[in-house]
Amino acid sequence: MPPTLTTVIEEARLAAKAVVEYAGGLANPTLRLGVTGLTRAGKTVFITALVHALTKGGRLPVFEAYNSGRVARAHLAPQPDDAVPRFDYEGHLRAVIEERRWPRSTRQVGELRLAVEYQSASGRARTLTLDIVDYPGEWLLDLPLLGQSYAEWSSETLRLSRREPRARLAAAWHAHLATLKPHEPADEAAALEAARLFTAYLKDCRDERYAMSLLPPGRFLMPGDLAGSPALTFAPLEVPDGEPAPAGSLAAMMERRYEAYRHVVVRPFFRDHFARLDRQIVLVDALAALNAGPAALRDLESALAAILACFRAGRRSWLSNMFRPRIDRILFAATKADHLHHVNHDRLERILGRMAERAIARAEFAGAAVDVVALAAMRATREAIVTRGRGRDRLPSIVGVPAAGETSGEETFDGETEAAMFPGDLPDDPAALFSGKAGAFKGLATSAAGETDYRFLQFRPPLPETNGGATPTLPHIRLDRALQFLLGDHLA
Ligand SMILES: Nc1nc2c(ncn2[C@@H]2O[C@H](COP(=O)(O)OP(=O)(O)OP(=O)(O)O)[C@@H](O)[C@H]2O)c(=O)[nH]1
Ligand SMILES: [Mg+2]
């Protein structure tokens, strides 16, 4: 879409803000780290693990500034915006350490500022300020709407909903849609019913059996403080692109509400939290999509491409720093790697690399540095070799405490007992997975006894490790490598 007056004004405002921050940042550098990820990708757990590791002294051998002792201390500092709720670090940590359960799904934006006091390589005492924002992952799906008109969004949403597995979930909504006459006078009851059926369709698509990702608008799935508001009472209609809807018609009303949603909800969300990032980590729960099969994988791939196209990546220069900040490093991270034995981590990285191919190529072309990693911000399992068939098969397995109520085959777990699982091998060739030639990946929930069930087994969070030190640390996989890539050069 061509730039509108609003986008031009917005750009000017952002540039003015960037100049002020640039001047302030010369003395006291601030790094805005964008933690990007769809719902359940692992954002809240990652941020909690990062803060815990930096403030409490985690084991981070690959994070050079930290491991060499140049980081003197890190502490939470007052956040920059008074109007944004604070990230509930203490609450999330308490859940993990004291109650041994995962933090709840995020329902609103939360902001956090971490001050890292360090000694530069030349011996000077410095402070790096790190700003991070957490938010419900569903809301990220709204960013691509910034560039789509109502007619474009309608036709794209309808096109997707006619493909399997979406088509069968859309039946009730499509039946209602067929009764609507977009160019006839607006009818509030019809709009309400369309929005209700469309929302039910989006929710069904998200079910773990289908694990669809591309499901905007995000507030339909996670309304936050907009629950029940008219801004959420719209749905796609069959409307021809480029033809204005007659005044007072159903199509005109839907379009007005869509535009209100874009301007009142999406634009401020983007402007306040994503428009000025310096670094980005893109967290992806590839395993959940793998579990659901090729359609889910392709859907996740499209969602990532559409979302990442909204960010501004590229090589930084003093000029860009001053007027148009850019993301100069992007780390793609496949989360929850502790669900796999480490012999499969390379394959998981290759699958993510394939999934984010388009976004990686674009970022690299613009001059940004990109890396891909398989990580577990909090490692809930350890590894073991399980023997099967009188010792003939030696299976590289993982051992953890499955959450209460989780089942595998006949077994229902009590939330206290450890179990060994053979997670299966990921296919070696990512391309086969996307085309469906390798079949759906069905290994994750194969128990050591050999029976297969297709779900993703959830383990309880790890117990903190004391390792003889005074403060307990949380185990992880490659959190240090992620920190080195994202922050290392700023602590040089
Ligand atoms: N085993 C394991 N599970 C993890 C890890 N990180 C996240 N999880 C699981 O993934 C779930 C979602 O993680 P969150 O951090 O809440 O995800 P989120 O991206 O904040 O999700 P929303 O708040 O819904 O946007 C958790 O409840 C855990 O079950 C990890 O490092 N290891
Ligand atoms: Mg969260």
Short mmCIF file of C-alpha atoms and ligand atoms in Angstrom, two decimals:
data_model
loop_
_atom_site.label_atom_id
_atom_site.label_comp_id
_atom_site.label_asym_id
_atom_site.label_seq_id
_atom_site.Cartn_x
_atom_site.Cartn_y
_atom_site.Cartn_z
CA MET A 1 0.00 0.00 0.00
CA PRO A 2 1.30 3.54 -0.68
CA PRO A 3 2.19 5.57 2.43
CA THR A 4 -0.75 7.50 3.82
CA LEU A 5 -0.60 10.81 5.64
CA THR A 6 -0.87 8.92 8.96
CA THR A 7 2.14 6.75 8.17
CA VAL A 8 4.18 9.80 7.11
CA ILE A 9 3.33 11.63 10.34
CA GLU A 10 4.10 8.49 12.33
CA GLU A 11 7.50 8.13 10.64
CA ALA A 12 8.32 11.76 11.49
CA ARG A 13 7.34 11.22 15.12
CA LEU A 14 9.43 8.07 15.36
CA ALA A 15 12.41 9.83 13.80
CA ALA A 16 12.10 12.71 16.30
CA LYS A 17 11.98 10.23 19.16
CA ALA A 18 14.98 8.39 17.75
CA VAL A 19 17.03 11.61 17.68
CA VAL A 20 16.30 12.33 21.35
CA GLU A 21 17.14 8.75 22.31
CA TYR A 22 20.27 8.76 20.18
CA ALA A 23 21.59 11.82 22.04
CA GLY A 24 20.78 10.24 25.42
CA GLY A 25 22.21 6.89 24.35
CA LEU A 26 25.65 8.27 23.60
CA ALA A 27 26.40 8.50 27.30
CA ASN A 28 24.30 5.58 28.50
CA PRO A 29 23.61 3.07 25.73
CA THR A 30 20.19 1.43 25.64
CA LEU A 31 19.42 -1.70 23.69
CA ARG A 32 15.84 -2.54 22.81
CA LEU A 33 15.57 -6.28 22.46
CA GLY A 34 12.49 -7.45 20.57
CA VAL A 35 11.34 -10.83 21.81
CA THR A 36 9.15 -11.95 18.93
CA GLY A 37 7.04 -15.08 19.01
CA LEU A 38 3.53 -16.36 18.48
CA THR A 39 1.45 -17.60 21.37
CA ARG A 40 3.09 -20.42 23.39
CA ALA A 41 6.41 -19.85 21.58
CA GLY A 42 8.16 -19.34 24.91
CA LYS A 43 8.56 -15.53 25.26
CA THR A 44 7.63 -15.20 28.92
CA VAL A 45 9.79 -18.17 29.90
CA PHE A 46 12.72 -16.85 27.84
CA ILE A 47 12.55 -13.35 29.37
CA THR A 48 12.25 -14.77 32.90
CA ALA A 49 15.22 -17.09 32.28
CA LEU A 50 17.30 -14.26 30.81
CA VAL A 51 16.71 -11.95 33.78
CA HIS A 52 17.32 -14.76 36.26
CA ALA A 53 20.57 -15.82 34.59
CA LEU A 54 21.94 -12.27 34.41
CA THR A 55 20.88 -11.11 37.86
CA LYS A 56 21.53 -14.35 39.78
CA GLY A 57 24.65 -15.61 38.06
CA GLY A 58 23.61 -18.43 35.77
CA ARG A 59 26.02 -20.85 34.14
CA LEU A 60 26.75 -19.09 30.86
CA PRO A 61 30.08 -20.36 29.50
CA VAL A 62 29.61 -19.10 25.93
CA PHE A 63 28.56 -15.58 27.02
CA GLU A 64 32.05 -14.11 27.02
CA ALA A 65 31.60 -10.84 28.94
CA TYR A 66 29.77 -12.71 31.65
CA ASN A 67 32.01 -15.74 31.83
CA SER A 68 35.20 -13.68 31.97
CA GLY A 69 33.83 -11.79 34.96
CA ARG A 70 33.53 -8.42 33.18
CA VAL A 71 29.84 -8.18 34.04
CA ALA A 72 29.90 -6.85 37.58
CA ARG A 73 26.20 -7.02 38.27
CA ALA A 74 22.80 -6.79 36.61
CA HIS A 75 19.66 -5.49 38.27
CA LEU A 76 16.10 -4.58 37.36
CA ALA A 77 15.73 -0.83 36.94
CA PRO A 78 12.59 1.35 36.77
CA GLN A 79 11.05 0.88 33.34
CA PRO A 80 10.89 3.78 30.88
CA ASP A 81 7.10 4.06 30.42
CA ASP A 82 4.90 4.79 33.42
CA ALA A 83 1.74 3.90 31.51
CA VAL A 84 2.80 0.35 30.59
CA PRO A 85 2.43 -2.44 33.19
CA ARG A 86 5.65 -3.95 34.49
CA PHE A 87 6.68 -7.47 33.43
CA ASP A 88 5.88 -9.60 36.47
CA TYR A 89 9.31 -11.17 36.73
CA GLU A 90 8.99 -12.06 40.41
CA GLY A 91 5.58 -13.69 39.87
CA HIS A 92 6.78 -15.76 36.91
CA LEU A 93 9.91 -16.85 38.75
CA ARG A 94 7.90 -17.79 41.83
CA ALA A 95 5.64 -19.95 39.65
CA VAL A 96 8.64 -21.80 38.22
CA ILE A 97 10.78 -22.15 41.34
CA GLU A 98 8.28 -22.42 44.18
CA GLU A 99 5.24 -23.95 42.48
CA ARG A 100 7.18 -25.71 39.76
CA ARG A 101 4.68 -24.73 37.09
CA TRP A 102 5.04 -22.64 33.93
CA PRO A 103 3.91 -19.00 33.90
CA ARG A 104 0.39 -18.46 32.62
CA SER A 105 -0.29 -17.31 29.08
CA THR A 106 0.28 -13.55 28.82
CA ARG A 107 -2.86 -11.38 28.68
CA GLN A 108 -1.40 -7.88 28.48
CA VAL A 109 1.76 -6.00 27.61
CA GLY A 110 4.51 -5.97 30.25
CA GLU A 111 7.72 -3.98 30.17
CA LEU A 112 11.07 -4.57 31.76
CA ARG A 113 14.36 -2.70 32.06
CA LEU A 114 17.57 -4.40 33.05
CA ALA A 115 20.76 -2.47 33.85
CA VAL A 116 23.91 -4.47 33.18
CA GLU A 117 27.00 -3.01 34.83
CA TYR A 118 30.16 -4.19 33.12
CA GLN A 119 33.75 -3.37 32.47
CA SER A 120 34.58 -2.66 28.85
CA ALA A 121 37.48 -4.51 27.24
CA SER A 122 39.54 -1.34 27.76
CA GLY A 123 38.78 -1.43 31.48
CA ARG A 124 36.15 1.34 31.78
CA ALA A 125 33.11 0.86 34.02
CA ARG A 126 29.92 1.08 31.95
CA THR A 127 26.22 0.32 32.09
CA LEU A 128 24.19 -1.22 29.29
CA THR A 129 20.46 -0.72 29.64
CA LEU A 130 18.33 -3.47 28.16
CA ASP A 131 14.64 -2.84 27.44
CA ILE A 132 12.36 -5.80 26.79
CA VAL A 133 8.60 -6.03 26.24
CA ASP A 134 6.42 -9.10 26.72
CA TYR A 135 2.92 -9.35 25.20
CA PRO A 136 0.33 -11.95 24.20
CA GLY A 137 1.71 -13.74 21.16
CA GLU A 138 -1.64 -13.56 19.37
CA TRP A 139 -1.28 -9.80 19.04
CA LEU A 140 1.77 -10.20 16.85
CA LEU A 141 -0.55 -11.56 14.16
CA ASP A 142 -1.99 -8.09 13.83
CA LEU A 143 1.16 -6.47 12.48
CA PRO A 144 0.61 -7.61 8.86
CA LEU A 145 -2.85 -5.95 8.98
CA LEU A 146 -1.11 -2.56 8.98
CA GLY A 147 -0.54 -2.94 5.25
CA GLN A 148 -3.88 -4.51 4.31
CA SER A 149 -7.17 -2.86 3.38
CA TYR A 150 -10.44 -4.43 4.51
CA ALA A 151 -11.05 -5.88 1.03
CA GLU A 152 -7.53 -7.35 0.88
CA TRP A 153 -7.78 -8.84 4.36
CA SER A 154 -11.24 -10.28 3.59
CA SER A 155 -10.17 -11.98 0.40
CA GLU A 156 -6.94 -13.34 1.92
CA THR A 157 -8.79 -14.67 4.99
CA LEU A 158 -11.48 -16.29 2.86
CA ARG A 159 -8.91 -17.82 0.51
CA LEU A 160 -7.07 -19.43 3.42
CA SER A 161 -10.31 -20.64 5.00
CA ARG A 162 -11.21 -22.63 1.89
CA ARG A 163 -8.16 -24.87 2.23
CA GLU A 164 -7.95 -27.93 4.46
CA PRO A 165 -7.74 -28.35 7.38
CA ARG A 166 -9.29 -24.90 7.77
CA ALA A 167 -12.22 -25.49 5.40
CA ARG A 168 -13.86 -28.13 7.59
CA LEU A 169 -13.51 -25.90 10.67
CA ALA A 170 -15.01 -22.96 8.77
CA ALA A 171 -18.24 -24.76 7.76
CA ALA A 172 -20.60 -23.00 10.23
CA TRP A 173 -19.09 -19.57 9.59
CA HIS A 174 -19.17 -20.08 5.77
CA ALA A 175 -22.82 -21.15 5.93
CA HIS A 176 -23.69 -17.91 7.73
CA LEU A 177 -21.52 -15.88 5.34
CA ALA A 178 -23.53 -17.25 2.40
CA THR A 179 -26.68 -15.66 3.86
CA LEU A 180 -25.13 -12.16 4.11
CA LYS A 181 -25.66 -9.44 1.53
CA PRO A 182 -22.71 -7.07 1.92
CA HIS A 183 -24.22 -4.21 -0.07
CA GLU A 184 -27.57 -4.20 1.71
CA PRO A 185 -28.25 -2.03 4.79
CA ALA A 186 -26.11 -2.75 7.84
CA ASP A 187 -27.59 -5.15 10.36
CA GLU A 188 -26.00 -5.23 13.80
CA ALA A 189 -27.34 -8.69 14.67
CA ALA A 190 -25.82 -10.14 11.48
CA ALA A 191 -22.48 -8.47 12.21
CA LEU A 192 -22.45 -9.87 15.74
CA GLU A 193 -23.24 -13.38 14.53
CA ALA A 194 -20.59 -13.21 11.78
CA ALA A 195 -17.97 -12.05 14.29
CA ARG A 196 -18.95 -14.78 16.74
CA LEU A 197 -18.75 -17.58 14.14
CA PHE A 198 -15.53 -16.20 12.67
CA THR A 199 -13.94 -16.05 16.15
CA ALA A 200 -15.02 -19.63 16.87
CA TYR A 201 -13.38 -20.67 13.58
CA LEU A 202 -10.11 -18.95 14.53
CA LYS A 203 -10.11 -20.65 17.93
CA ASP A 204 -10.73 -24.08 16.39
CA CYS A 205 -7.86 -23.58 13.92
CA ARG A 206 -5.55 -22.94 16.86
CA ASP A 207 -6.34 -26.29 18.49
CA GLU A 208 -3.13 -28.30 18.93
CA ARG A 209 -4.36 -30.95 16.48
CA TYR A 210 -4.28 -28.39 13.66
CA ALA A 211 -1.87 -25.84 15.17
CA MET A 212 -2.60 -23.18 12.57
CA SER A 213 -0.66 -19.97 13.16
CA LEU A 214 -1.87 -17.37 10.67
CA LEU A 215 -5.07 -16.31 12.44
CA PRO A 216 -5.48 -12.54 12.54
CA PRO A 217 -6.93 -10.40 14.04
CA GLY A 218 -5.05 -11.28 17.22
CA ARG A 219 -7.48 -9.63 19.60
CA PHE A 220 -10.22 -12.00 18.48
CA LEU A 221 -8.22 -14.77 20.15
CA MET A 222 -6.90 -12.71 23.06
CA PRO A 223 -9.10 -9.61 23.50
CA GLY A 224 -7.30 -8.20 26.56
CA ASP A 225 -9.20 -5.10 27.71
CA LEU A 226 -11.19 -5.00 24.43
CA ALA A 227 -13.39 -7.98 25.30
CA GLY A 228 -16.93 -7.30 24.08
CA SER A 229 -16.02 -4.00 22.41
CA PRO A 230 -17.52 -3.01 19.03
CA ALA A 231 -13.96 -2.77 17.67
CA LEU A 232 -14.02 -6.58 17.64
CA THR A 233 -17.43 -6.90 15.97
CA PHE A 234 -16.42 -7.38 12.38
CA ALA A 235 -15.62 -10.30 10.08
CA PRO A 236 -14.58 -10.86 6.46
CA LEU A 237 -17.15 -10.47 3.70
CA GLU A 238 -17.08 -11.25 -0.02
CA VAL A 239 -16.41 -7.73 -1.23
CA PRO A 240 -14.81 -6.77 -4.52
CA ASP A 241 -11.47 -5.00 -4.11
CA GLY A 242 -11.35 -1.38 -5.25
CA GLU A 243 -15.14 -0.93 -5.34
CA PRO A 244 -16.37 1.36 -2.54
CA ALA A 245 -19.11 -0.10 -0.37
CA PRO A 246 -22.43 1.84 -0.51
CA ALA A 247 -22.94 4.16 2.48
CA GLY A 248 -24.91 2.51 5.27
CA SER A 249 -24.32 -1.02 3.97
CA LEU A 250 -23.12 -4.01 5.97
CA ALA A 251 -19.82 -3.94 4.05
CA ALA A 252 -19.31 -0.25 4.88
CA MET A 253 -19.91 -0.92 8.56
CA MET A 254 -17.51 -3.89 8.64
CA GLU A 255 -14.88 -1.87 6.81
CA ARG A 256 -15.22 1.03 9.25
CA ARG A 257 -14.74 -1.29 12.21
CA TYR A 258 -11.76 -2.99 10.58
CA GLU A 259 -10.17 0.42 10.01
CA ALA A 260 -10.89 1.42 13.61
CA TYR A 261 -9.21 -1.78 14.76
CA ARG A 262 -6.14 -1.02 12.68
CA HIS A 263 -5.86 2.56 13.87
CA VAL A 264 -6.87 2.26 17.50
CA VAL A 265 -5.38 -1.15 18.31
CA VAL A 266 -2.72 -2.25 15.85
CA ARG A 267 -0.93 0.96 14.99
CA PRO A 268 -0.24 2.08 18.59
CA PHE A 269 0.85 -1.47 19.50
CA PHE A 270 3.38 -1.46 16.68
CA ARG A 271 4.52 2.13 17.25
CA ASP A 272 4.99 1.75 21.01
CA HIS A 273 6.68 -1.63 21.10
CA PHE A 274 8.11 -2.70 17.76
CA ALA A 275 8.95 0.29 15.62
CA ARG A 276 12.29 1.04 17.31
CA LEU A 277 13.97 -2.27 18.05
CA ASP A 278 17.75 -2.72 17.93
CA ARG A 279 17.96 -6.50 18.20
CA GLN A 280 15.48 -9.27 17.74
CA ILE A 281 15.10 -12.84 18.86
CA VAL A 282 12.39 -14.75 17.00
CA LEU A 283 11.16 -17.62 19.14
CA VAL A 284 9.45 -20.44 17.28
CA ASP A 285 7.74 -23.52 18.67
CA ALA A 286 8.59 -25.64 15.64
CA LEU A 287 7.89 -28.86 17.52
CA ALA A 288 4.19 -28.10 18.03
CA ALA A 289 3.83 -27.45 14.28
CA LEU A 290 5.86 -30.55 13.44
CA ASN A 291 3.56 -32.58 15.62
CA ALA A 292 0.50 -31.34 13.74
CA GLY A 293 1.92 -32.03 10.27
CA PRO A 294 2.89 -30.31 7.00
CA ALA A 295 -0.15 -27.98 6.80
CA ALA A 296 0.70 -26.55 10.24
CA LEU A 297 4.35 -26.14 9.26
CA ARG A 298 3.51 -24.26 6.08
CA ASP A 299 1.05 -22.10 7.96
CA LEU A 300 3.68 -21.21 10.55
CA GLU A 301 6.11 -20.42 7.77
CA SER A 302 3.63 -17.97 6.16
CA ALA A 303 2.84 -16.37 9.52
CA LEU A 304 6.53 -15.81 10.24
CA ALA A 305 7.15 -14.34 6.78
CA ALA A 306 4.19 -11.95 7.07
CA ILE A 307 5.11 -10.80 10.58
CA LEU A 308 8.82 -10.39 9.98
CA ALA A 309 8.17 -8.31 6.87
CA CYS A 310 6.85 -5.61 9.24
CA PHE A 311 10.22 -5.09 10.93
CA ARG A 312 13.03 -2.95 9.69
CA ALA A 313 16.23 -4.93 9.46
CA GLY A 314 19.54 -3.74 8.12
CA ARG A 315 23.07 -2.58 8.66
CA ARG A 316 23.31 0.29 11.15
CA SER A 317 25.05 3.55 10.50
CA TRP A 318 25.21 6.67 12.65
CA LEU A 319 22.57 8.16 10.38
CA SER A 320 20.18 5.23 10.74
CA ASN A 321 20.85 5.17 14.48
CA MET A 322 19.81 8.76 14.64
CA PHE A 323 16.72 8.80 12.45
CA ARG A 324 15.58 5.32 11.56
CA PRO A 325 16.76 2.66 13.97
CA ARG A 326 17.22 -0.75 12.39
CA ILE A 327 17.50 -4.27 13.67
CA ASP A 328 21.06 -5.26 12.92
CA ARG A 329 21.02 -8.74 14.48
CA ILE A 330 18.27 -11.33 14.37
CA LEU A 331 18.43 -14.65 16.13
CA PHE A 332 15.97 -17.35 15.10
CA ALA A 333 15.48 -19.73 17.99
CA ALA A 334 13.65 -23.06 17.99
CA THR A 335 12.42 -23.20 21.59
CA LYS A 336 11.82 -26.16 23.91
CA ALA A 337 14.79 -28.06 22.42
CA ASP A 338 14.86 -29.99 25.69
CA HIS A 339 12.02 -32.08 24.22
CA LEU A 340 14.60 -33.65 21.92
CA HIS A 341 17.83 -35.49 22.58
CA HIS A 342 20.80 -33.30 21.61
CA VAL A 343 21.65 -35.54 18.65
CA ASN A 344 18.58 -33.99 16.97
CA HIS A 345 19.30 -30.33 17.72
CA ASP A 346 21.14 -29.77 14.42
CA ARG A 347 18.15 -31.07 12.54
CA LEU A 348 15.80 -28.82 14.50
CA GLU A 349 17.98 -25.84 13.58
CA ARG A 350 17.90 -26.83 9.91
CA ILE A 351 14.11 -27.13 9.97
CA LEU A 352 13.81 -23.65 11.48
CA GLY A 353 16.32 -22.30 8.95
CA ARG A 354 14.16 -23.71 6.16
CA MET A 355 10.98 -22.34 7.72
CA ALA A 356 12.38 -18.82 8.04
CA GLU A 357 14.22 -18.94 4.70
CA ARG A 358 12.48 -15.93 3.19
CA ALA A 359 12.86 -13.75 6.27
CA ILE A 360 16.52 -14.73 6.68
CA ALA A 361 17.33 -13.93 3.05
CA ARG A 362 15.69 -10.51 3.31
CA ALA A 363 17.43 -9.60 6.58
CA GLU A 364 20.82 -10.68 5.28
CA PHE A 365 20.31 -8.79 2.04
CA ALA A 366 19.63 -5.65 4.08
CA GLY A 367 22.90 -6.19 5.94
CA ALA A 368 21.69 -7.65 9.25
CA ALA A 369 23.51 -10.54 10.91
CA VAL A 370 21.37 -13.66 11.32
CA ASP A 371 21.85 -16.86 13.26
CA VAL A 372 19.71 -19.91 14.01
CA VAL A 373 19.80 -21.83 17.27
CA ALA A 374 17.91 -24.64 19.03
CA LEU A 375 17.47 -23.63 22.66
CA ALA A 376 15.62 -24.28 25.88
CA ALA A 377 15.44 -21.19 28.07
CA MET A 378 14.60 -23.49 30.98
CA ARG A 379 15.66 -27.05 30.52
CA ALA A 380 13.00 -29.38 31.94
CA THR A 381 14.62 -32.68 30.97
CA ARG A 382 17.90 -34.54 31.11
CA GLU A 383 19.17 -37.18 28.72
CA ALA A 384 19.47 -40.94 29.10
CA ILE A 385 19.90 -43.99 26.92
CA VAL A 386 16.93 -46.33 27.22
CA THR A 387 17.37 -49.89 26.07
CA ARG A 388 14.54 -51.80 24.45
CA GLY A 389 14.08 -55.29 23.04
CA ARG A 390 16.47 -57.09 25.45
CA GLY A 391 19.10 -54.40 25.02
CA ARG A 392 19.18 -54.57 21.22
CA ASP A 393 17.85 -51.01 20.70
CA ARG A 394 19.59 -48.22 22.54
CA LEU A 395 17.35 -45.17 22.29
CA PRO A 396 18.65 -41.66 22.99
CA SER A 397 15.85 -40.50 25.32
CA ILE A 398 14.87 -37.64 27.58
CA VAL A 399 13.82 -37.88 31.21
CA GLY A 400 11.55 -35.38 32.93
CA VAL A 401 8.46 -35.06 35.08
CA PRO A 402 5.39 -34.94 32.80
CA ALA A 403 2.76 -32.48 34.05
CA ALA A 404 -0.13 -33.96 36.08
CA GLY A 405 -2.85 -35.33 33.81
CA GLU A 406 -0.59 -35.78 30.77
CA THR A 407 -1.04 -39.17 29.17
CA SER A 408 1.00 -41.43 26.96
CA GLY A 409 -0.65 -44.60 25.73
CA GLU A 410 -2.33 -46.19 28.74
CA GLU A 411 -0.37 -44.19 31.26
CA THR A 412 -1.63 -41.04 33.03
CA PHE A 413 1.08 -39.08 34.79
CA ASP A 414 0.70 -37.76 38.34
CA GLY A 415 2.94 -34.70 38.00
CA GLU A 416 5.47 -36.06 40.51
CA THR A 417 6.99 -39.12 38.84
CA GLU A 418 9.80 -39.01 36.33
CA ALA A 419 9.33 -40.69 32.99
CA ALA A 420 11.73 -41.50 30.17
CA MET A 421 10.52 -40.74 26.66
CA PHE A 422 12.06 -41.58 23.34
CA PRO A 423 11.29 -38.43 21.39
CA GLY A 424 12.05 -39.95 18.01
CA ASP A 425 14.36 -38.65 15.31
CA LEU A 426 13.58 -35.58 13.29
CA PRO A 427 13.87 -36.14 9.56
CA ASP A 428 17.20 -35.17 8.09
CA ASP A 429 15.79 -33.33 5.10
CA PRO A 430 13.61 -30.34 6.07
CA ALA A 431 12.24 -29.98 2.52
CA ALA A 432 10.52 -33.37 2.75
CA LEU A 433 8.70 -32.26 5.88
CA PHE A 434 7.21 -29.19 4.25
CA SER A 435 6.06 -31.04 1.17
CA GLY A 436 4.51 -33.74 3.34
CA LYS A 437 6.67 -36.45 1.77
CA ALA A 438 8.18 -37.39 5.11
CA GLY A 439 4.68 -37.69 6.60
CA ALA A 440 3.80 -35.89 9.81
CA PHE A 441 6.45 -36.13 12.48
CA LYS A 442 5.00 -38.56 14.97
CA GLY A 443 7.88 -39.26 17.23
CA LEU A 444 7.59 -36.73 20.01
CA ALA A 445 5.22 -38.56 22.24
CA THR A 446 6.44 -42.06 21.60
CA SER A 447 7.08 -43.50 25.02
CA ALA A 448 9.90 -45.88 25.77
CA ALA A 449 7.34 -48.68 25.76
CA GLY A 450 6.87 -48.04 22.05
CA GLU A 451 3.29 -46.86 21.73
CA THR A 452 2.76 -43.66 19.80
CA ASP A 453 0.45 -40.84 20.60
CA TYR A 454 0.49 -37.67 18.62
CA ARG A 455 0.47 -35.04 21.28
CA PHE A 456 3.19 -32.87 22.64
CA LEU A 457 3.91 -33.98 26.18
CA GLN A 458 4.40 -31.16 28.64
CA PHE A 459 7.08 -31.49 31.31
CA ARG A 460 7.12 -29.57 34.56
CA PRO A 461 9.79 -26.86 34.81
CA PRO A 462 13.20 -27.86 36.17
CA LEU A 463 14.27 -27.70 39.78
CA PRO A 464 16.91 -25.02 40.35
CA GLU A 465 20.46 -26.34 40.60
CA THR A 466 22.75 -25.26 43.41
CA ASN A 467 26.04 -26.64 42.08
CA GLY A 468 27.65 -25.79 45.40
CA GLY A 469 27.06 -22.05 44.78
CA ALA A 470 25.05 -19.79 47.07
CA THR A 471 22.26 -18.92 44.62
CA PRO A 472 20.42 -21.58 42.70
CA THR A 473 20.59 -21.39 38.90
CA LEU A 474 18.16 -22.70 36.32
CA PRO A 475 19.37 -25.22 33.75
CA HIS A 476 19.06 -24.23 30.08
CA ILE A 477 20.24 -25.22 26.61
CA ARG A 478 22.23 -22.56 24.68
CA LEU A 479 20.74 -19.56 26.45
CA ASP A 480 24.35 -18.38 26.72
CA ARG A 481 24.86 -18.68 22.98
CA ALA A 482 21.74 -16.58 22.41
CA LEU A 483 22.97 -13.90 24.84
CA GLN A 484 26.40 -13.82 23.23
CA PHE A 485 24.89 -13.24 19.80
CA LEU A 486 22.35 -10.66 20.97
CA LEU A 487 24.39 -8.69 23.52
CA GLY A 488 28.03 -9.77 23.23
CA ASP A 489 29.30 -6.92 21.02
CA HIS A 490 27.55 -4.31 23.17
CA LEU A 491 29.51 -5.47 26.19
CA ALA A 492 32.89 -5.41 24.42
N1 LIG B 1 10.36 -27.88 28.30
C1 LIG B 1 10.29 -26.58 28.06
N2 LIG B 1 9.08 -26.01 27.89
C2 LIG B 1 9.05 -24.68 27.65
C3 LIG B 1 10.21 -23.87 27.56
N3 LIG B 1 9.82 -22.60 27.29
C4 LIG B 1 8.47 -22.64 27.20
N4 LIG B 1 8.00 -23.89 27.43
C5 LIG B 1 6.60 -24.36 27.37
O1 LIG B 1 5.88 -23.53 26.51
C6 LIG B 1 4.78 -22.91 27.18
C7 LIG B 1 4.62 -21.51 26.69
O2 LIG B 1 5.69 -20.70 27.11
P1 LIG B 1 5.48 -19.14 27.38
O3 LIG B 1 6.82 -18.55 27.70
O4 LIG B 1 4.37 -18.91 28.32
O5 LIG B 1 5.04 -18.71 25.91
P2 LIG B 1 4.66 -17.24 25.41
O6 LIG B 1 5.36 -17.04 24.11
O7 LIG B 1 4.90 -16.25 26.48
O8 LIG B 1 3.09 -17.43 25.12
P3 LIG B 1 1.91 -16.30 25.21
O9 LIG B 1 2.05 -15.62 26.53
O10 LIG B 1 0.67 -17.12 25.08
O11 LIG B 1 2.12 -15.40 24.05
C8 LIG B 1 5.13 -23.01 28.67
O12 LIG B 1 3.95 -23.03 29.44
C9 LIG B 1 5.89 -24.32 28.72
O13 LIG B 1 4.99 -25.40 28.76
C10 LIG B 1 11.49 -24.51 27.74
O14 LIG B 1 12.57 -23.91 27.68
N5 LIG B 1 11.46 -25.86 27.98
MG MG B 2 3.74 -15.04 27.50
#
